[in-house]
JSON list of C-alpha atoms in Angstrom, two decimals:
[
{"chain": "Z", "resi": 1, "resn": "MET", "atom": "CA", "xyz": [-21.27, -46.73, 4.38]},
{"chain": "Z", "resi": 2, "resn": "THR", "atom": "CA", "xyz": [-24.22, -47.96, 5.97]},
{"chain": "Z", "resi": 3, "resn": "ARG", "atom": "CA", "xyz": [-27.14, -49.01, 4.14]},
{"chain": "Z", "resi": 4, "resn": "LEU", "atom": "CA", "xyz": [-30.42, -48.44, 5.02]},
{"chain": "Z", "resi": 5, "resn": "SER", "atom": "CA", "xyz": [-33.43, -51.46, 4.78]},
{"chain": "Z", "resi": 6, "resn": "VAL", "atom": "CA", "xyz": [-36.76, -50.56, 5.07]},
{"chain": "Z", "resi": 7, "resn": "ASN", "atom": "CA", "xyz": [-39.25, -53.04, 6.68]},
{"chain": "Z", "resi": 8, "resn": "ILE", "atom": "CA", "xyz": [-42.47, -53.16, 4.96]},
{"chain": "Z", "resi": 9, "resn": "ASN", "atom": "CA", "xyz": [-44.33, -55.50, 7.41]},
{"chain": "Z", "resi": 10, "resn": "LYS", "atom": "CA", "xyz": [-46.23, -52.50, 8.90]},
{"chain": "Z", "resi": 11, "resn": "ILE", "atom": "CA", "xyz": [-47.66, -51.84, 5.41]},
{"chain": "Z", "resi": 12, "resn": "ALA", "atom": "CA", "xyz": [-48.79, -55.40, 5.12]},
{"chain": "Z", "resi": 13, "resn": "THR", "atom": "CA", "xyz": [-50.19, -55.05, 8.79]},
{"chain": "Z", "resi": 14, "resn": "VAL", "atom": "CA", "xyz": [-52.23, -51.92, 7.36]},
{"chain": "Z", "resi": 15, "resn": "ARG", "atom": "CA", "xyz": [-53.71, -53.63, 4.26]},
{"chain": "Z", "resi": 16, "resn": "ASN", "atom": "CA", "xyz": [-54.30, -56.78, 5.90]},
{"chain": "Z", "resi": 17, "resn": "ALA", "atom": "CA", "xyz": [-56.67, -55.20, 8.65]},
{"chain": "Z", "resi": 18, "resn": "ARG", "atom": "CA", "xyz": [-58.88, -54.08, 5.86]},
{"chain": "Z", "resi": 19, "resn": "GLY", "atom": "CA", "xyz": [-58.56, -56.79, 3.10]},
{"chain": "Z", "resi": 20, "resn": "GLY", "atom": "CA", "xyz": [-57.95, -56.24, -0.46]},
{"chain": "Z", "resi": 21, "resn": "ASN", "atom": "CA", "xyz": [-54.83, -54.90, -1.49]},
{"chain": "Z", "resi": 22, "resn": "MET", "atom": "CA", "xyz": [-54.48, -51.00, -0.58]},
{"chain": "Z", "resi": 23, "resn": "PRO", "atom": "CA", "xyz": [-51.89, -49.93, 0.44]},
{"chain": "Z", "resi": 24, "resn": "ASP", "atom": "CA", "xyz": [-50.24, -52.10, -2.19]},
{"chain": "Z", "resi": 25, "resn": "VAL", "atom": "CA", "xyz": [-47.07, -53.94, -0.61]},
{"chain": "Z", "resi": 26, "resn": "GLN", "atom": "CA", "xyz": [-45.25, -54.39, -3.75]},
{"chain": "Z", "resi": 27, "resn": "LYS", "atom": "CA", "xyz": [-45.69, -50.88, -5.01]},
{"chain": "Z", "resi": 28, "resn": "ALA", "atom": "CA", "xyz": [-44.69, -49.61, -1.60]},
{"chain": "Z", "resi": 29, "resn": "ALA", "atom": "CA", "xyz": [-41.49, -51.59, -2.16]},
{"chain": "Z", "resi": 30, "resn": "GLN", "atom": "CA", "xyz": [-40.68, -50.07, -5.30]},
{"chain": "Z", "resi": 31, "resn": "ASP", "atom": "CA", "xyz": [-41.17, -46.97, -4.03]},
{"chain": "Z", "resi": 32, "resn": "CYS", "atom": "CA", "xyz": [-39.08, -47.31, -1.01]},
{"chain": "Z", "resi": 33, "resn": "GLU", "atom": "CA", "xyz": [-36.56, -47.79, -3.27]},
{"chain": "Z", "resi": 34, "resn": "ILE", "atom": "CA", "xyz": [-37.13, -45.18, -5.71]},
{"chain": "Z", "resi": 35, "resn": "PHE", "atom": "CA", "xyz": [-37.08, -42.81, -2.38]},
{"chain": "Z", "resi": 36, "resn": "GLY", "atom": "CA", "xyz": [-33.68, -43.84, -1.77]},
{"chain": "Z", "resi": 37, "resn": "ALA", "atom": "CA", "xyz": [-33.98, -47.02, 0.65]},
{"chain": "Z", "resi": 38, "resn": "GLU", "atom": "CA", "xyz": [-30.82, -49.56, -0.18]},
{"chain": "Z", "resi": 39, "resn": "GLY", "atom": "CA", "xyz": [-32.85, -52.36, 0.96]},
{"chain": "Z", "resi": 40, "resn": "ILE", "atom": "CA", "xyz": [-36.29, -54.16, 1.67]},
{"chain": "Z", "resi": 41, "resn": "THR", "atom": "CA", "xyz": [-36.49, -56.24, 4.58]},
{"chain": "Z", "resi": 42, "resn": "VAL", "atom": "CA", "xyz": [-39.32, -58.56, 5.34]},
{"chain": "Z", "resi": 43, "resn": "HIS", "atom": "CA", "xyz": [-40.07, -60.90, 8.11]},
{"chain": "Z", "resi": 44, "resn": "PRO", "atom": "CA", "xyz": [-42.97, -63.37, 7.27]},
{"chain": "Z", "resi": 45, "resn": "ARG", "atom": "CA", "xyz": [-44.70, -65.24, 10.26]},
{"chain": "Z", "resi": 46, "resn": "PRO", "atom": "CA", "xyz": [-46.44, -68.64, 10.20]},
{"chain": "Z", "resi": 47, "resn": "ASP", "atom": "CA", "xyz": [-49.65, -66.92, 11.07]},
{"chain": "Z", "resi": 48, "resn": "GLU", "atom": "CA", "xyz": [-48.80, -64.60, 8.36]},
{"chain": "Z", "resi": 49, "resn": "ARG", "atom": "CA", "xyz": [-50.32, -61.32, 10.27]},
{"chain": "Z", "resi": 50, "resn": "HIS", "atom": "CA", "xyz": [-48.58, -58.66, 7.92]},
{"chain": "Z", "resi": 51, "resn": "ILE", "atom": "CA", "xyz": [-46.21, -59.86, 5.26]},
{"chain": "Z", "resi": 52, "resn": "ARG", "atom": "CA", "xyz": [-47.43, -63.31, 3.92]},
{"chain": "Z", "resi": 53, "resn": "TYR", "atom": "CA", "xyz": [-45.54, -65.89, 2.16]},
{"chain": "Z", "resi": 54, "resn": "SER", "atom": "CA", "xyz": [-47.13, -65.34, -0.86]},
{"chain": "Z", "resi": 55, "resn": "ASP", "atom": "CA", "xyz": [-46.11, -61.53, -0.63]},
{"chain": "Z", "resi": 56, "resn": "VAL", "atom": "CA", "xyz": [-42.13, -62.60, -0.39]},
{"chain": "Z", "resi": 57, "resn": "ARG", "atom": "CA", "xyz": [-42.82, -64.41, -3.55]},
{"chain": "Z", "resi": 58, "resn": "LEU", "atom": "CA", "xyz": [-44.01, -61.55, -5.27]},
{"chain": "Z", "resi": 59, "resn": "LEU", "atom": "CA", "xyz": [-41.39, -59.02, -3.95]},
{"chain": "Z", "resi": 60, "resn": "LYS", "atom": "CA", "xyz": [-38.11, -61.08, -5.32]},
{"chain": "Z", "resi": 61, "resn": "PRO", "atom": "CA", "xyz": [-38.54, -59.87, -8.65]},
{"chain": "Z", "resi": 62, "resn": "LEU", "atom": "CA", "xyz": [-39.53, -56.44, -8.27]},
{"chain": "Z", "resi": 63, "resn": "VAL", "atom": "CA", "xyz": [-36.58, -55.65, -5.44]},
{"chain": "Z", "resi": 64, "resn": "LYS", "atom": "CA", "xyz": [-33.81, -54.02, -7.33]},
{"chain": "Z", "resi": 65, "resn": "THR", "atom": "CA", "xyz": [-31.25, -53.60, -4.19]},
{"chain": "Z", "resi": 66, "resn": "GLU", "atom": "CA", "xyz": [-31.00, -55.65, -1.31]},
{"chain": "Z", "resi": 67, "resn": "PHE", "atom": "CA", "xyz": [-33.36, -58.21, -0.38]},
{"chain": "Z", "resi": 68, "resn": "ASN", "atom": "CA", "xyz": [-33.49, -59.24, 3.49]},
{"chain": "Z", "resi": 69, "resn": "ILE", "atom": "CA", "xyz": [-35.82, -61.83, 4.82]},
{"chain": "Z", "resi": 70, "resn": "GLU", "atom": "CA", "xyz": [-35.91, -62.52, 8.60]},
{"chain": "Z", "resi": 71, "resn": "GLY", "atom": "CA", "xyz": [-37.64, -64.88, 10.69]},
{"chain": "Z", "resi": 72, "resn": "ASN", "atom": "CA", "xyz": [-37.58, -67.88, 12.70]},
{"chain": "Z", "resi": 73, "resn": "PRO", "atom": "CA", "xyz": [-35.85, -71.03, 10.65]},
{"chain": "Z", "resi": 74, "resn": "ILE", "atom": "CA", "xyz": [-38.74, -73.29, 11.35]},
{"chain": "Z", "resi": 75, "resn": "PRO", "atom": "CA", "xyz": [-39.01, -75.98, 8.32]},
{"chain": "Z", "resi": 76, "resn": "SER", "atom": "CA", "xyz": [-41.95, -73.51, 6.05]},
{"chain": "Z", "resi": 77, "resn": "PHE", "atom": "CA", "xyz": [-39.31, -70.62, 6.57]},
{"chain": "Z", "resi": 78, "resn": "VAL", "atom": "CA", "xyz": [-36.31, -72.67, 5.49]},
{"chain": "Z", "resi": 79, "resn": "ASP", "atom": "CA", "xyz": [-38.13, -73.80, 2.75]},
{"chain": "Z", "resi": 80, "resn": "LEU", "atom": "CA", "xyz": [-39.59, -70.36, 1.43]},
{"chain": "Z", "resi": 81, "resn": "VAL", "atom": "CA", "xyz": [-36.06, -68.49, 1.67]},
{"chain": "Z", "resi": 82, "resn": "THR", "atom": "CA", "xyz": [-34.33, -71.60, -0.26]},
{"chain": "Z", "resi": 83, "resn": "GLU", "atom": "CA", "xyz": [-37.18, -71.40, -2.63]},
{"chain": "Z", "resi": 84, "resn": "VAL", "atom": "CA", "xyz": [-36.81, -67.41, -3.00]},
{"chain": "Z", "resi": 85, "resn": "ILE", "atom": "CA", "xyz": [-33.00, -67.18, -2.58]},
{"chain": "Z", "resi": 86, "resn": "PRO", "atom": "CA", "xyz": [-32.53, -63.73, -1.17]},
{"chain": "Z", "resi": 87, "resn": "HIS", "atom": "CA", "xyz": [-29.61, -61.40, -0.81]},
{"chain": "Z", "resi": 88, "resn": "GLN", "atom": "CA", "xyz": [-29.55, -61.95, 2.72]},
{"chain": "Z", "resi": 89, "resn": "VAL", "atom": "CA", "xyz": [-31.64, -64.17, 5.43]},
{"chain": "Z", "resi": 90, "resn": "THR", "atom": "CA", "xyz": [-31.82, -63.04, 9.24]},
{"chain": "Z", "resi": 91, "resn": "LEU", "atom": "CA", "xyz": [-32.28, -65.58, 11.73]},
{"chain": "Z", "resi": 92, "resn": "VAL", "atom": "CA", "xyz": [-34.32, -64.36, 14.58]},
{"chain": "Z", "resi": 93, "resn": "PRO", "atom": "CA", "xyz": [-35.54, -66.90, 17.31]},
{"chain": "Z", "resi": 94, "resn": "ASP", "atom": "CA", "xyz": [-38.93, -65.18, 18.01]},
{"chain": "Z", "resi": 95, "resn": "ALA", "atom": "CA", "xyz": [-41.76, -67.22, 19.06]},
{"chain": "Z", "resi": 96, "resn": "GLU", "atom": "CA", "xyz": [-45.06, -67.87, 17.04]},
{"chain": "Z", "resi": 97, "resn": "ASP", "atom": "CA", "xyz": [-47.06, -65.63, 19.26]},
{"chain": "Z", "resi": 98, "resn": "ALA", "atom": "CA", "xyz": [-44.56, -62.80, 19.61]},
{"chain": "Z", "resi": 99, "resn": "ILE", "atom": "CA", "xyz": [-45.80, -59.56, 18.50]},
{"chain": "Z", "resi": 100, "resn": "THR", "atom": "CA", "xyz": [-42.72, -58.61, 17.99]},
{"chain": "Z", "resi": 101, "resn": "SER", "atom": "CA", "xyz": [-39.26, -60.00, 17.95]},
{"chain": "Z", "resi": 102, "resn": "ASN", "atom": "CA", "xyz": [-38.05, -59.62, 21.82]},
{"chain": "Z", "resi": 103, "resn": "ALA", "atom": "CA", "xyz": [-34.72, -61.42, 22.27]},
{"chain": "Z", "resi": 104, "resn": "GLY", "atom": "CA", "xyz": [-31.56, -62.62, 20.27]},
{"chain": "Z", "resi": 105, "resn": "TRP", "atom": "CA", "xyz": [-30.00, -65.97, 20.08]},
{"chain": "Z", "resi": 106, "resn": "ASP", "atom": "CA", "xyz": [-28.19, -67.71, 22.34]},
{"chain": "Z", "resi": 107, "resn": "THR", "atom": "CA", "xyz": [-25.42, -68.80, 20.03]},
{"chain": "Z", "resi": 108, "resn": "ILE", "atom": "CA", "xyz": [-23.65, -71.04, 22.36]},
{"chain": "Z", "resi": 109, "resn": "ARG", "atom": "CA", "xyz": [-26.41, -73.04, 23.41]},
{"chain": "Z", "resi": 110, "resn": "ASN", "atom": "CA", "xyz": [-27.99, -73.05, 20.25]},
{"chain": "Z", "resi": 111, "resn": "ARG", "atom": "CA", "xyz": [-24.86, -73.50, 18.16]},
{"chain": "Z", "resi": 112, "resn": "ASP", "atom": "CA", "xyz": [-25.31, -77.24, 16.41]},
{"chain": "Z", "resi": 113, "resn": "PHE", "atom": "CA", "xyz": [-28.76, -75.80, 15.18]},
{"chain": "Z", "resi": 114, "resn": "LEU", "atom": "CA", "xyz": [-27.59, -72.49, 13.88]},
{"chain": "Z", "resi": 115, "resn": "THR", "atom": "CA", "xyz": [-24.57, -73.96, 12.22]},
{"chain": "Z", "resi": 116, "resn": "GLU", "atom": "CA", "xyz": [-26.79, -76.18, 10.26]},
{"chain": "Z", "resi": 117, "resn": "MET", "atom": "CA", "xyz": [-28.95, -73.24, 9.54]},
{"chain": "Z", "resi": 118, "resn": "CYS", "atom": "CA", "xyz": [-26.16, -71.05, 7.89]},
{"chain": "Z", "resi": 119, "resn": "LYS", "atom": "CA", "xyz": [-24.68, -74.22, 6.22]},
{"chain": "Z", "resi": 120, "resn": "GLU", "atom": "CA", "xyz": [-28.36, -74.67, 4.48]},
{"chain": "Z", "resi": 121, "resn": "PHE", "atom": "CA", "xyz": [-28.24, -70.92, 3.53]},
{"chain": "Z", "resi": 122, "resn": "LYS", "atom": "CA", "xyz": [-24.88, -70.41, 2.65]},
{"chain": "Z", "resi": 123, "resn": "SER", "atom": "CA", "xyz": [-24.99, -73.30, 0.41]},
{"chain": "Z", "resi": 124, "resn": "LYS", "atom": "CA", "xyz": [-27.70, -71.64, -1.61]},
{"chain": "Z", "resi": 125, "resn": "GLY", "atom": "CA", "xyz": [-25.74, -68.53, -1.82]},
{"chain": "Z", "resi": 126, "resn": "ILE", "atom": "CA", "xyz": [-27.43, -66.56, 0.76]},
{"chain": "Z", "resi": 127, "resn": "ARG", "atom": "CA", "xyz": [-25.54, -64.29, 3.15]},
{"chain": "Z", "resi": 128, "resn": "THR", "atom": "CA", "xyz": [-26.58, -65.16, 6.33]},
{"chain": "Z", "resi": 129, "resn": "SER", "atom": "CA", "xyz": [-27.07, -62.79, 9.67]},
{"chain": "Z", "resi": 130, "resn": "ILE", "atom": "CA", "xyz": [-27.68, -64.05, 13.10]},
{"chain": "Z", "resi": 131, "resn": "PHE", "atom": "CA", "xyz": [-30.24, -61.51, 15.40]},
{"chain": "Z", "resi": 132, "resn": "ILE", "atom": "CA", "xyz": [-28.49, -61.33, 18.75]},
{"chain": "Z", "resi": 133, "resn": "ASP", "atom": "CA", "xyz": [-28.33, -59.05, 22.14]},
{"chain": "Z", "resi": 134, "resn": "PRO", "atom": "CA", "xyz": [-25.50, -57.16, 22.73]},
{"chain": "Z", "resi": 135, "resn": "ASP", "atom": "CA", "xyz": [-23.01, -59.46, 24.29]},
{"chain": "Z", "resi": 136, "resn": "PRO", "atom": "CA", "xyz": [-19.58, -60.01, 22.40]},
{"chain": "Z", "resi": 137, "resn": "ARG", "atom": "CA", "xyz": [-19.92, -63.81, 23.57]},
{"chain": "Z", "resi": 138, "resn": "MET", "atom": "CA", "xyz": [-23.03, -64.04, 21.32]},
{"chain": "Z", "resi": 139, "resn": "ALA", "atom": "CA", "xyz": [-21.08, -62.44, 18.46]},
{"chain": "Z", "resi": 140, "resn": "GLU", "atom": "CA", "xyz": [-18.20, -64.97, 18.89]},
{"chain": "Z", "resi": 141, "resn": "GLY", "atom": "CA", "xyz": [-20.66, -67.76, 19.18]},
{"chain": "Z", "resi": 142, "resn": "ALA", "atom": "CA", "xyz": [-22.25, -66.60, 15.88]},
{"chain": "Z", "resi": 143, "resn": "ALA", "atom": "CA", "xyz": [-18.86, -66.39, 14.19]},
{"chain": "Z", "resi": 144, "resn": "ALA", "atom": "CA", "xyz": [-18.22, -69.78, 15.31]},
{"chain": "Z", "resi": 145, "resn": "CYS", "atom": "CA", "xyz": [-21.59, -71.36, 13.56]},
{"chain": "Z", "resi": 146, "resn": "GLY", "atom": "CA", "xyz": [-20.66, -70.22, 10.26]},
{"chain": "Z", "resi": 147, "resn": "ALA", "atom": "CA", "xyz": [-22.78, -66.83, 10.07]},
{"chain": "Z", "resi": 148, "resn": "ASP", "atom": "CA", "xyz": [-21.55, -64.01, 7.97]},
{"chain": "Z", "resi": 149, "resn": "ARG", "atom": "CA", "xyz": [-23.26, -61.20, 9.89]},
{"chain": "Z", "resi": 150, "resn": "VAL", "atom": "CA", "xyz": [-24.83, -60.63, 13.41]},
{"chain": "Z", "resi": 151, "resn": "GLU", "atom": "CA", "xyz": [-27.51, -58.05, 14.04]},
{"chain": "Z", "resi": 152, "resn": "LEU", "atom": "CA", "xyz": [-27.59, -56.48, 17.25]},
{"chain": "Z", "resi": 153, "resn": "TYR", "atom": "CA", "xyz": [-31.10, -56.30, 18.80]},
{"chain": "Z", "resi": 154, "resn": "THR", "atom": "CA", "xyz": [-31.12, -52.49, 19.63]},
{"chain": "Z", "resi": 155, "resn": "ALA", "atom": "CA", "xyz": [-34.48, -52.24, 21.63]},
{"chain": "Z", "resi": 156, "resn": "GLY", "atom": "CA", "xyz": [-32.46, -52.03, 24.67]},
{"chain": "Z", "resi": 157, "resn": "TYR", "atom": "CA", "xyz": [-30.32, -49.34, 22.95]},
{"chain": "Z", "resi": 158, "resn": "ALA", "atom": "CA", "xyz": [-33.51, -47.25, 22.00]},
{"chain": "Z", "resi": 159, "resn": "ALA", "atom": "CA", "xyz": [-35.13, -47.65, 25.58]},
{"chain": "Z", "resi": 160, "resn": "ASP", "atom": "CA", "xyz": [-32.09, -46.04, 27.53]},
{"chain": "Z", "resi": 161, "resn": "TYR", "atom": "CA", "xyz": [-30.82, -43.50, 24.60]},
{"chain": "Z", "resi": 162, "resn": "PRO", "atom": "CA", "xyz": [-33.11, -40.72, 26.34]},
{"chain": "Z", "resi": 163, "resn": "SER", "atom": "CA", "xyz": [-31.62, -40.93, 29.61]},
{"chain": "Z", "resi": 164, "resn": "GLY", "atom": "CA", "xyz": [-28.26, -41.21, 28.44]},
{"chain": "Z", "resi": 165, "resn": "PRO", "atom": "CA", "xyz": [-26.80, -42.48, 25.10]},
{"chain": "Z", "resi": 166, "resn": "GLU", "atom": "CA", "xyz": [-22.81, -42.94, 26.47]},
{"chain": "Z", "resi": 167, "resn": "ARG", "atom": "CA", "xyz": [-24.68, -45.81, 28.82]},
{"chain": "Z", "resi": 168, "resn": "ALA", "atom": "CA", "xyz": [-27.03, -46.80, 26.33]},
{"chain": "Z", "resi": 169, "resn": "ILE", "atom": "CA", "xyz": [-24.54, -47.77, 23.69]},
{"chain": "Z", "resi": 170, "resn": "ALA", "atom": "CA", "xyz": [-21.93, -49.13, 25.79]},
{"chain": "Z", "resi": 171, "resn": "SER", "atom": "CA", "xyz": [-22.68, -52.76, 25.21]},
{"chain": "Z", "resi": 172, "resn": "TYR", "atom": "CA", "xyz": [-23.61, -52.51, 21.66]},
{"chain": "Z", "resi": 173, "resn": "LEU", "atom": "CA", "xyz": [-19.75, -51.06, 20.99]},
{"chain": "Z", "resi": 174, "resn": "GLU", "atom": "CA", "xyz": [-18.45, -54.01, 23.07]},
{"chain": "Z", "resi": 175, "resn": "ALA", "atom": "CA", "xyz": [-20.22, -56.50, 21.07]},
{"chain": "Z", "resi": 176, "resn": "ALA", "atom": "CA", "xyz": [-19.58, -54.58, 17.94]},
{"chain": "Z", "resi": 177, "resn": "LYS", "atom": "CA", "xyz": [-16.17, -54.56, 18.56]},
{"chain": "Z", "resi": 178, "resn": "ALA", "atom": "CA", "xyz": [-16.38, -58.48, 18.94]},
{"chain": "Z", "resi": 179, "resn": "ALA", "atom": "CA", "xyz": [-17.92, -58.76, 15.78]},
{"chain": "Z", "resi": 180, "resn": "LYS", "atom": "CA", "xyz": [-15.41, -57.04, 13.75]},
{"chain": "Z", "resi": 181, "resn": "GLU", "atom": "CA", "xyz": [-12.81, -58.84, 15.33]},
{"chain": "Z", "resi": 182, "resn": "CYS", "atom": "CA", "xyz": [-14.31, -61.91, 14.70]},
{"chain": "Z", "resi": 183, "resn": "GLY", "atom": "CA", "xyz": [-14.53, -61.25, 10.94]},
{"chain": "Z", "resi": 184, "resn": "LEU", "atom": "CA", "xyz": [-18.47, -60.70, 10.78]},
{"chain": "Z", "resi": 185, "resn": "GLY", "atom": "CA", "xyz": [-20.31, -57.67, 9.15]},
{"chain": "Z", "resi": 186, "resn": "LEU", "atom": "CA", "xyz": [-22.72, -56.33, 11.58]},
{"chain": "Z", "resi": 187, "resn": "ASN", "atom": "CA", "xyz": [-26.31, -55.09, 11.14]},
{"chain": "Z", "resi": 188, "resn": "ALA", "atom": "CA", "xyz": [-28.63, -53.49, 13.57]},
{"chain": "Z", "resi": 189, "resn": "GLY", "atom": "CA", "xyz": [-32.27, -53.31, 14.10]},
{"chain": "Z", "resi": 190, "resn": "HIS", "atom": "CA", "xyz": [-35.39, -52.72, 16.36]},
{"chain": "Z", "resi": 191, "resn": "ASP", "atom": "CA", "xyz": [-36.88, -49.55, 17.89]},
{"chain": "Z", "resi": 192, "resn": "LEU", "atom": "CA", "xyz": [-34.30, -47.13, 15.90]},
{"chain": "Z", "resi": 193, "resn": "SER", "atom": "CA", "xyz": [-35.53, -44.11, 15.01]},
{"chain": "Z", "resi": 194, "resn": "LEU", "atom": "CA", "xyz": [-34.78, -40.32, 13.82]},
{"chain": "Z", "resi": 195, "resn": "GLU", "atom": "CA", "xyz": [-33.71, -39.58, 17.55]},
{"chain": "Z", "resi": 196, "resn": "ASN", "atom": "CA", "xyz": [-31.17, -42.42, 18.13]},
{"chain": "Z", "resi": 197, "resn": "LEU", "atom": "CA", "xyz": [-29.91, -43.21, 14.70]},
{"chain": "Z", "resi": 198, "resn": "GLU", "atom": "CA", "xyz": [-27.02, -40.91, 13.99]},
{"chain": "Z", "resi": 199, "resn": "TYR", "atom": "CA", "xyz": [-25.62, -41.50, 17.59]},
{"chain": "Z", "resi": 200, "resn": "PHE", "atom": "CA", "xyz": [-25.53, -44.90, 17.03]},
{"chain": "Z", "resi": 201, "resn": "ILE", "atom": "CA", "xyz": [-23.85, -44.86, 13.59]},
{"chain": "Z", "resi": 202, "resn": "ARG", "atom": "CA", "xyz": [-21.09, -42.02, 14.93]},
{"chain": "Z", "resi": 203, "resn": "THR", "atom": "CA", "xyz": [-20.20, -44.51, 17.38]},
{"chain": "Z", "resi": 204, "resn": "ILE", "atom": "CA", "xyz": [-20.21, -47.74, 15.63]},
{"chain": "Z", "resi": 205, "resn": "PRO", "atom": "CA", "xyz": [-19.64, -46.32, 12.23]},
{"chain": "Z", "resi": 206, "resn": "TRP", "atom": "CA", "xyz": [-18.87, -49.80, 10.86]},
{"chain": "Z", "resi": 207, "resn": "THR", "atom": "CA", "xyz": [-22.71, -50.83, 10.87]},
{"chain": "Z", "resi": 208, "resn": "ASP", "atom": "CA", "xyz": [-22.95, -52.13, 7.38]},
{"chain": "Z", "resi": 209, "resn": "GLU", "atom": "CA", "xyz": [-26.82, -52.27, 7.67]},
{"chain": "Z", "resi": 210, "resn": "VAL", "atom": "CA", "xyz": [-29.94, -50.81, 9.79]},
{"chain": "Z", "resi": 211, "resn": "SER", "atom": "CA", "xyz": [-33.03, -52.04, 9.28]},
{"chain": "Z", "resi": 212, "resn": "ILE", "atom": "CA", "xyz": [-36.15, -49.97, 10.13]},
{"chain": "Z", "resi": 213, "resn": "GLY", "atom": "CA", "xyz": [-39.62, -50.37, 10.08]},
{"chain": "Z", "resi": 214, "resn": "HIS", "atom": "CA", "xyz": [-42.07, -49.47, 12.40]},
{"chain": "Z", "resi": 215, "resn": "ALA", "atom": "CA", "xyz": [-40.52, -45.77, 13.25]},
{"chain": "Z", "resi": 216, "resn": "ILE", "atom": "CA", "xyz": [-40.21, -45.15, 9.48]},
{"chain": "Z", "resi": 217, "resn": "ILE", "atom": "CA", "xyz": [-44.28, -46.04, 8.80]},
{"chain": "Z", "resi": 218, "resn": "CYS", "atom": "CA", "xyz": [-45.01, -44.04, 12.01]},
{"chain": "Z", "resi": 219, "resn": "ASP", "atom": "CA", "xyz": [-42.99, -41.04, 10.72]},
{"chain": "Z", "resi": 220, "resn": "ALA", "atom": "CA", "xyz": [-44.25, -41.15, 7.12]},
{"chain": "Z", "resi": 221, "resn": "LEU", "atom": "CA", "xyz": [-47.77, -40.63, 8.39]},
{"chain": "Z", "resi": 222, "resn": "TYR", "atom": "CA", "xyz": [-46.80, -37.10, 9.20]},
{"chain": "Z", "resi": 223, "resn": "MET", "atom": "CA", "xyz": [-43.56, -36.44, 6.49]},
{"chain": "Z", "resi": 224, "resn": "GLY", "atom": "CA", "xyz": [-44.62, -38.64, 3.93]},
{"chain": "Z", "resi": 225, "resn": "LEU", "atom": "CA", "xyz": [-42.81, -41.59, 3.02]},
{"chain": "Z", "resi": 226, "resn": "GLU", "atom": "CA", "xyz": [-40.34, -40.43, 0.60]},
{"chain": "Z", "resi": 227, "resn": "LYS", "atom": "CA", "xyz": [-39.24, -37.52, 3.03]},
{"chain": "Z", "resi": 228, "resn": "THR", "atom": "CA", "xyz": [-38.95, -39.66, 5.59]},
{"chain": "Z", "resi": 229, "resn": "ILE", "atom": "CA", "xyz": [-36.66, -42.06, 3.82]},
{"chain": "Z", "resi": 230, "resn": "GLN", "atom": "CA", "xyz": [-34.60, -39.44, 2.75]},
{"chain": "Z", "resi": 231, "resn": "ALA", "atom": "CA", "xyz": [-34.64, -37.96, 6.47]},
{"chain": "Z", "resi": 232, "resn": "TYR", "atom": "CA", "xyz": [-33.33, -41.38, 7.47]},
{"chain": "Z", "resi": 233, "resn": "LEU", "atom": "CA", "xyz": [-30.34, -41.46, 4.98]},
{"chain": "Z", "resi": 234, "resn": "GLU", "atom": "CA", "xyz": [-29.23, -38.35, 6.31]},
{"chain": "Z", "resi": 235, "resn": "LYS", "atom": "CA", "xyz": [-29.11, -39.67, 9.79]},
{"chain": "Z", "resi": 236, "resn": "ILE", "atom": "CA", "xyz": [-26.68, -42.47, 8.53]},
{"chain": "Z", "resi": 237, "resn": "ARG", "atom": "CA", "xyz": [-24.68, -40.56, 5.93]},
{"chain": "Z", "resi": 238, "resn": "ILE", "atom": "CA", "xyz": [-23.01, -38.45, 8.01]},
{"chain": "Z", "resi": 239, "resn": "PHE", "atom": "CA", "xyz": [-19.09, -39.19, 7.23]}
]
């Protein structure tokens, strides 16, 4: 069954905009779990404009489900992850000035580096996932790097979904099949929402985890956090 991991970056963004500790990021993570989330995701960036490195350290003993830290494996990030030891690390090739993640790894061109990173994190017992575009070659490349999973970058699927779900998901299905054939686990994330999530899971039911943040926080403004998380769980608990 697909697990829902809630990305709490946007909660930290609201806190940082005003200063102080409201909303309380630690309490929000705990509440997400109480409301049914099966994982908590954070994506600390070097400028700490939302989740801070200190948040990650404070969250580790509080998260009772699964803790996923994602980000570009620059030295400071590597040091943080190997200190905290989350359940999963997701390697994302985002530039320091990127507003949000906007592309997956070229796992063929970056094979040596990614192999080194997978080895480093897996030596600490951390499941390692590589963020990729929906290209079977990138899934195969991730397997060659020693990854445990790939995460499909689903922004393209979300953008194309309104004009035709079948066409929108076609490349994702092929990449997901390639990942499965390589023995990789499968995650997905970015712009998944109440509108497009169920179709994705019905089409690719072996998806292990979806990581969703922005849409959940937007919906929670109207529905409340508890009802929103329950609504997302209903979209993935369809089998």
